[in-house]
Amino acid sequence: MKPLRKLDYPVDQARRFLEPGPIVLVSTAAHGQRNLMTLGWHMVMGFSPSLLATYIWNENHSFALARDSRQCVINVPGVELLDTVVDIGNCSGREVDKFARFGLDAVPAHDVAAPLVGQCHSSFECRLHDDSQVQADNLFIWEIVRAHVAPRPKLPRTFHYRGDGRFMVSGQEISRRRRFKPDML
């Protein structure tokens, strides 16, 4: 394969190629309040225990709810919820109950106080595993303590933010499982 010709690119736009995963909805609850926020900045950090990091800006209403409760639910919506997810990100939970406004079902979780989003394909109940970077960097490191996944569709069509109001929808799965060593899967 021939090398690709590359041009200089603005460093502050690099995230458009590096965004790690699908857009998620983070639900939180504390002090008699609940909230739902759209989030794209997350990454898997470990498998056993199952660790996930999220960046939640300290000006977001969800920041204080997540920090104070030390819990959340990470919900993975399918592409059919794209417009709703964008609209959720365009309003503040300080002013509106997003579950009610957008007609989403707040399903009680099993192990945490924050609700699951009934319309999302997958929901992961989380407890704060490491708070050492919350105050300085707005980085929460969560342990997934319970997972809920719809059996169908087996591979939901998730969406990934590319910046400037543009999204990429997950597509065809391509397997290279046979090329991996068993301990590298």
PDB file of C-alpha atoms in Angstrom:
ATOM      1  CA  MET A   1       0.000   0.000   0.000  1.00  0.00           C
ATOM      2  CA  LYS A   2       1.313   3.422  -0.954  1.00  0.00           C
ATOM      3  CA  PRO A   3       1.762   6.056   1.768  1.00  0.00           C
ATOM      4  CA  LEU A   4      -1.005   8.651   1.882  1.00  0.00           C
ATOM      5  CA  ARG A   5      -0.174  12.281   1.240  1.00  0.00           C
ATOM      6  CA  LYS A   6      -0.935  14.243   4.384  1.00  0.00           C
ATOM      7  CA  LEU A   7      -1.400  17.956   4.974  1.00  0.00           C
ATOM      8  CA  ASP A   8      -0.995  19.952   8.153  1.00  0.00           C
ATOM      9  CA  TYR A   9      -4.220  20.012  10.137  1.00  0.00           C
ATOM     10  CA  PRO A  10      -5.371  22.155  13.077  1.00  0.00           C
ATOM     11  CA  VAL A  11      -4.408  20.392  16.312  1.00  0.00           C
ATOM     12  CA  ASP A  12      -7.629  21.529  18.010  1.00  0.00           C
ATOM     13  CA  GLN A  13      -9.583  19.586  15.382  1.00  0.00           C
ATOM     14  CA  ALA A  14      -7.730  16.258  15.833  1.00  0.00           C
ATOM     15  CA  ARG A  15     -10.634  14.902  17.899  1.00  0.00           C
ATOM     16  CA  ARG A  16     -12.688  14.646  14.714  1.00  0.00           C
ATOM     17  CA  PHE A  17     -10.601  11.574  13.868  1.00  0.00           C
ATOM     18  CA  LEU A  18     -10.013  10.256  17.369  1.00  0.00           C
ATOM     19  CA  GLU A  19     -13.420  10.252  19.046  1.00  0.00           C
ATOM     20  CA  PRO A  20     -13.386   6.910  20.835  1.00  0.00           C
ATOM     21  CA  GLY A  21     -16.911   5.599  20.729  1.00  0.00           C
ATOM     22  CA  PRO A  22     -20.599   6.190  20.321  1.00  0.00           C
ATOM     23  CA  ILE A  23     -22.429   9.148  21.728  1.00  0.00           C
ATOM     24  CA  VAL A  24     -24.032   8.129  25.020  1.00  0.00           C
ATOM     25  CA  LEU A  25     -26.632   9.503  27.392  1.00  0.00           C
ATOM     26  CA  VAL A  26     -25.432   9.767  30.980  1.00  0.00           C
ATOM     27  CA  SER A  27     -28.156   9.691  33.605  1.00  0.00           C
ATOM     28  CA  THR A  28     -27.464  10.933  37.122  1.00  0.00           C
ATOM     29  CA  ALA A  29     -29.464  11.425  40.318  1.00  0.00           C
ATOM     30  CA  ALA A  30     -28.699  13.190  43.601  1.00  0.00           C
ATOM     31  CA  HIS A  31     -30.343  15.592  46.074  1.00  0.00           C
ATOM     32  CA  GLY A  32     -33.837  14.663  44.810  1.00  0.00           C
ATOM     33  CA  GLN A  33     -32.904  15.646  41.235  1.00  0.00           C
ATOM     34  CA  ARG A  34     -32.208  13.577  38.160  1.00  0.00           C
ATOM     35  CA  ASN A  35     -30.623  14.554  34.886  1.00  0.00           C
ATOM     36  CA  LEU A  36     -29.714  13.258  31.486  1.00  0.00           C
ATOM     37  CA  MET A  37     -26.836  14.570  29.390  1.00  0.00           C
ATOM     38  CA  THR A  38     -25.397  13.854  25.967  1.00  0.00           C
ATOM     39  CA  LEU A  39     -21.750  12.807  26.133  1.00  0.00           C
ATOM     40  CA  GLY A  40     -19.123  11.883  23.588  1.00  0.00           C
ATOM     41  CA  TRP A  41     -15.959  11.980  25.676  1.00  0.00           C
ATOM     42  CA  HIS A  42     -15.519   8.528  27.193  1.00  0.00           C
ATOM     43  CA  MET A  43     -13.145   5.600  26.956  1.00  0.00           C
ATOM     44  CA  VAL A  44     -12.776   2.043  28.174  1.00  0.00           C
ATOM     45  CA  MET A  45      -9.939   1.769  30.696  1.00  0.00           C
ATOM     46  CA  GLY A  46     -10.065  -1.824  31.898  1.00  0.00           C
ATOM     47  CA  PHE A  47     -11.868  -5.110  31.609  1.00  0.00           C
ATOM     48  CA  SER A  48     -11.770  -6.706  35.060  1.00  0.00           C
ATOM     49  CA  PRO A  49     -12.940  -4.714  36.820  1.00  0.00           C
ATOM     50  CA  SER A  50     -14.784  -3.112  33.913  1.00  0.00           C
ATOM     51  CA  LEU A  51     -13.632   0.522  33.997  1.00  0.00           C
ATOM     52  CA  LEU A  52     -14.837   3.449  31.911  1.00  0.00           C
ATOM     53  CA  ALA A  53     -13.723   7.085  32.052  1.00  0.00           C
ATOM     54  CA  THR A  54     -15.915  10.074  31.201  1.00  0.00           C
ATOM     55  CA  TYR A  55     -15.080  13.727  30.884  1.00  0.00           C
ATOM     56  CA  ILE A  56     -17.956  15.799  32.295  1.00  0.00           C
ATOM     57  CA  TRP A  57     -17.408  19.550  32.211  1.00  0.00           C
ATOM     58  CA  ASN A  58     -17.766  21.033  35.691  1.00  0.00           C
ATOM     59  CA  GLU A  59     -20.277  23.623  34.399  1.00  0.00           C
ATOM     60  CA  ASN A  60     -22.725  20.881  33.368  1.00  0.00           C
ATOM     61  CA  HIS A  61     -25.602  20.201  35.755  1.00  0.00           C
ATOM     62  CA  SER A  62     -24.676  16.495  35.640  1.00  0.00           C
ATOM     63  CA  PHE A  63     -21.171  17.164  37.004  1.00  0.00           C
ATOM     64  CA  ALA A  64     -22.373  17.949  40.543  1.00  0.00           C
ATOM     65  CA  LEU A  65     -24.940  15.133  40.484  1.00  0.00           C
ATOM     66  CA  ALA A  66     -22.302  12.594  39.399  1.00  0.00           C
ATOM     67  CA  ARG A  67     -19.677  13.935  41.814  1.00  0.00           C
ATOM     68  CA  ASP A  68     -22.039  14.007  44.801  1.00  0.00           C
ATOM     69  CA  SER A  69     -23.788  10.676  44.180  1.00  0.00           C
ATOM     70  CA  ARG A  70     -20.647   8.893  42.907  1.00  0.00           C
ATOM     71  CA  GLN A  71     -22.939   6.996  40.525  1.00  0.00           C
ATOM     72  CA  CYS A  72     -24.376   7.202  37.022  1.00  0.00           C
ATOM     73  CA  VAL A  73     -25.799   5.123  34.199  1.00  0.00           C
ATOM     74  CA  ILE A  74     -24.156   5.164  30.776  1.00  0.00           C
ATOM     75  CA  ASN A  75     -26.904   4.576  28.181  1.00  0.00           C
ATOM     76  CA  VAL A  76     -26.147   3.737  24.542  1.00  0.00           C
ATOM     77  CA  PRO A  77     -28.818   5.024  22.128  1.00  0.00           C
ATOM     78  CA  GLY A  78     -29.368   3.779  18.606  1.00  0.00           C
ATOM     79  CA  VAL A  79     -29.471   6.035  15.556  1.00  0.00           C
ATOM     80  CA  GLU A  80     -33.271   6.247  15.814  1.00  0.00           C
ATOM     81  CA  LEU A  81     -32.726   8.544  18.836  1.00  0.00           C
ATOM     82  CA  LEU A  82     -30.203  10.853  17.109  1.00  0.00           C
ATOM     83  CA  ASP A  83     -32.414  13.964  16.990  1.00  0.00           C
ATOM     84  CA  THR A  84     -33.536  13.434  20.589  1.00  0.00           C
ATOM     85  CA  VAL A  85     -29.931  13.022  21.738  1.00  0.00           C
ATOM     86  CA  VAL A  86     -28.937  16.282  20.008  1.00  0.00           C
ATOM     87  CA  ASP A  87     -31.898  18.085  21.588  1.00  0.00           C
ATOM     88  CA  ILE A  88     -31.005  16.699  25.035  1.00  0.00           C
ATOM     89  CA  GLY A  89     -27.549  18.210  24.593  1.00  0.00           C
ATOM     90  CA  ASN A  90     -29.061  21.585  23.682  1.00  0.00           C
ATOM     91  CA  CYS A  91     -30.895  22.183  26.957  1.00  0.00           C
ATOM     92  CA  SER A  92     -30.030  22.234  30.642  1.00  0.00           C
ATOM     93  CA  GLY A  93     -31.296  19.883  33.316  1.00  0.00           C
ATOM     94  CA  ARG A  94     -31.270  22.856  35.680  1.00  0.00           C
ATOM     95  CA  GLU A  95     -34.297  24.157  33.783  1.00  0.00           C
ATOM     96  CA  VAL A  96     -36.148  21.073  32.540  1.00  0.00           C
ATOM     97  CA  ASP A  97     -36.738  17.394  33.333  1.00  0.00           C
ATOM     98  CA  LYS A  98     -35.259  15.904  30.172  1.00  0.00           C
ATOM     99  CA  PHE A  99     -36.953  12.530  30.638  1.00  0.00           C
ATOM    100  CA  ALA A 100     -40.365  14.238  30.634  1.00  0.00           C
ATOM    101  CA  ARG A 101     -39.572  16.757  27.890  1.00  0.00           C
ATOM    102  CA  PHE A 102     -38.346  14.099  25.453  1.00  0.00           C
ATOM    103  CA  GLY A 103     -40.776  11.323  26.384  1.00  0.00           C
ATOM    104  CA  LEU A 104     -38.111   8.941  27.628  1.00  0.00           C
ATOM    105  CA  ASP A 105     -38.783   6.221  30.188  1.00  0.00           C
ATOM    106  CA  ALA A 106     -36.724   6.487  33.381  1.00  0.00           C
ATOM    107  CA  VAL A 107     -36.383   2.831  34.331  1.00  0.00           C
ATOM    108  CA  PRO A 108     -35.209   2.134  37.893  1.00  0.00           C
ATOM    109  CA  ALA A 109     -31.686   0.764  38.053  1.00  0.00           C
ATOM    110  CA  HIS A 110     -30.782  -2.246  40.159  1.00  0.00           C
ATOM    111  CA  ASP A 111     -27.612  -1.033  41.918  1.00  0.00           C
ATOM    112  CA  VAL A 112     -27.518   2.772  41.550  1.00  0.00           C
ATOM    113  CA  ALA A 113     -29.955   5.645  42.100  1.00  0.00           C
ATOM    114  CA  ALA A 114     -29.732   7.055  38.558  1.00  0.00           C
ATOM    115  CA  PRO A 115     -32.311   5.673  36.116  1.00  0.00           C
ATOM    116  CA  LEU A 116     -31.761   3.700  32.931  1.00  0.00           C
ATOM    117  CA  VAL A 117     -33.146   5.167  29.697  1.00  0.00           C
ATOM    118  CA  GLY A 118     -35.765   2.665  28.550  1.00  0.00           C
ATOM    119  CA  GLN A 119     -35.388   3.525  24.858  1.00  0.00           C
ATOM    120  CA  CYS A 120     -31.610   2.940  24.794  1.00  0.00           C
ATOM    121  CA  HIS A 121     -30.177  -0.332  23.527  1.00  0.00           C
ATOM    122  CA  SER A 122     -27.716  -0.721  26.388  1.00  0.00           C
ATOM    123  CA  SER A 123     -27.430   0.702  29.885  1.00  0.00           C
ATOM    124  CA  PHE A 124     -24.460   0.342  32.223  1.00  0.00           C
ATOM    125  CA  GLU A 125     -24.846   1.074  35.926  1.00  0.00           C
ATOM    126  CA  CYS A 126     -21.671   2.659  37.267  1.00  0.00           C
ATOM    127  CA  ARG A 127     -20.115   3.552  40.600  1.00  0.00           C
ATOM    128  CA  LEU A 128     -17.207   5.949  40.921  1.00  0.00           C
ATOM    129  CA  HIS A 129     -14.036   3.859  41.045  1.00  0.00           C
ATOM    130  CA  ASP A 130     -11.439   6.637  41.179  1.00  0.00           C
ATOM    131  CA  ASP A 131     -12.164  10.282  41.962  1.00  0.00           C
ATOM    132  CA  SER A 132      -8.560  11.491  41.957  1.00  0.00           C
ATOM    133  CA  GLN A 133      -8.987  13.429  38.700  1.00  0.00           C
ATOM    134  CA  VAL A 134     -12.520  14.756  39.123  1.00  0.00           C
ATOM    135  CA  GLN A 135     -11.729  18.147  40.650  1.00  0.00           C
ATOM    136  CA  ALA A 136      -8.610  18.926  38.640  1.00  0.00           C
ATOM    137  CA  ASP A 137      -9.550  17.496  35.235  1.00  0.00           C
ATOM    138  CA  ASN A 138     -13.310  16.721  35.292  1.00  0.00           C
ATOM    139  CA  LEU A 139     -12.401  13.073  34.642  1.00  0.00           C
ATOM    140  CA  PHE A 140     -14.523  10.406  36.320  1.00  0.00           C
ATOM    141  CA  ILE A 141     -13.296   6.809  36.331  1.00  0.00           C
ATOM    142  CA  TRP A 142     -16.280   4.511  36.735  1.00  0.00           C
ATOM    143  CA  GLU A 143     -16.648   0.819  37.442  1.00  0.00           C
ATOM    144  CA  ILE A 144     -19.516  -0.800  35.583  1.00  0.00           C
ATOM    145  CA  VAL A 145     -21.337  -2.788  38.262  1.00  0.00           C
ATOM    146  CA  ARG A 146     -24.298  -4.018  36.206  1.00  0.00           C
ATOM    147  CA  ALA A 147     -24.939  -4.196  32.467  1.00  0.00           C
ATOM    148  CA  HIS A 148     -28.299  -4.281  30.671  1.00  0.00           C
ATOM    149  CA  VAL A 149     -28.302  -5.027  26.919  1.00  0.00           C
ATOM    150  CA  ALA A 150     -31.270  -5.601  24.604  1.00  0.00           C
ATOM    151  CA  PRO A 151     -30.956  -8.897  22.710  1.00  0.00           C
ATOM    152  CA  ARG A 152     -32.083  -7.233  19.462  1.00  0.00           C
ATOM    153  CA  PRO A 153     -30.666  -5.760  17.444  1.00  0.00           C
ATOM    154  CA  LYS A 154     -27.501  -7.687  18.204  1.00  0.00           C
ATOM    155  CA  LEU A 155     -25.397  -4.848  16.798  1.00  0.00           C
ATOM    156  CA  PRO A 156     -27.210  -1.543  17.303  1.00  0.00           C
ATOM    157  CA  ARG A 157     -26.577   1.261  14.824  1.00  0.00           C
ATOM    158  CA  THR A 158     -24.831   3.717  17.121  1.00  0.00           C
ATOM    159  CA  PHE A 159     -23.627   7.160  16.104  1.00  0.00           C
ATOM    160  CA  HIS A 160     -20.344   8.937  16.612  1.00  0.00           C
ATOM    161  CA  TYR A 161     -19.773  12.684  16.664  1.00  0.00           C
ATOM    162  CA  ARG A 162     -17.428  14.094  14.004  1.00  0.00           C
ATOM    163  CA  GLY A 163     -17.722  17.751  15.047  1.00  0.00           C
ATOM    164  CA  ASP A 164     -19.507  20.686  13.444  1.00  0.00           C
ATOM    165  CA  GLY A 165     -22.910  19.039  13.959  1.00  0.00           C
ATOM    166  CA  ARG A 166     -21.983  15.973  11.884  1.00  0.00           C
ATOM    167  CA  PHE A 167     -22.234  12.344  12.903  1.00  0.00           C
ATOM    168  CA  MET A 168     -21.056   9.030  11.547  1.00  0.00           C
ATOM    169  CA  VAL A 169     -23.332   6.003  11.932  1.00  0.00           C
ATOM    170  CA  SER A 170     -21.786   2.646  12.735  1.00  0.00           C
ATOM    171  CA  GLY A 171     -21.812   0.345   9.780  1.00  0.00           C
ATOM    172  CA  GLN A 172     -20.934  -3.111   8.659  1.00  0.00           C
ATOM    173  CA  GLU A 173     -19.027  -5.309  11.084  1.00  0.00           C
ATOM    174  CA  ILE A 174     -15.806  -6.796   9.768  1.00  0.00           C
ATOM    175  CA  SER A 175     -14.304  -9.738  11.658  1.00  0.00           C
ATOM    176  CA  ARG A 176     -10.587 -10.443  11.940  1.00  0.00           C
ATOM    177  CA  ARG A 177     -11.012 -12.695  14.963  1.00  0.00           C
ATOM    178  CA  ARG A 178      -8.888 -15.495  13.450  1.00  0.00           C
ATOM    179  CA  ARG A 179      -5.903 -13.145  13.157  1.00  0.00           C
ATOM    180  CA  PHE A 180      -5.864 -12.484  16.919  1.00  0.00           C
ATOM    181  CA  LYS A 181      -4.055 -14.592  19.449  1.00  0.00           C
ATOM    182  CA  PRO A 182      -6.588 -15.966  21.996  1.00  0.00           C
ATOM    183  CA  ASP A 183      -5.090 -13.937  24.856  1.00  0.00           C
ATOM    184  CA  MET A 184      -5.354 -10.727  22.799  1.00  0.00           C
ATOM    185  CA  LEU A 185      -9.129 -10.914  22.243  1.00  0.00           C
TER     186      LEU A 185
END
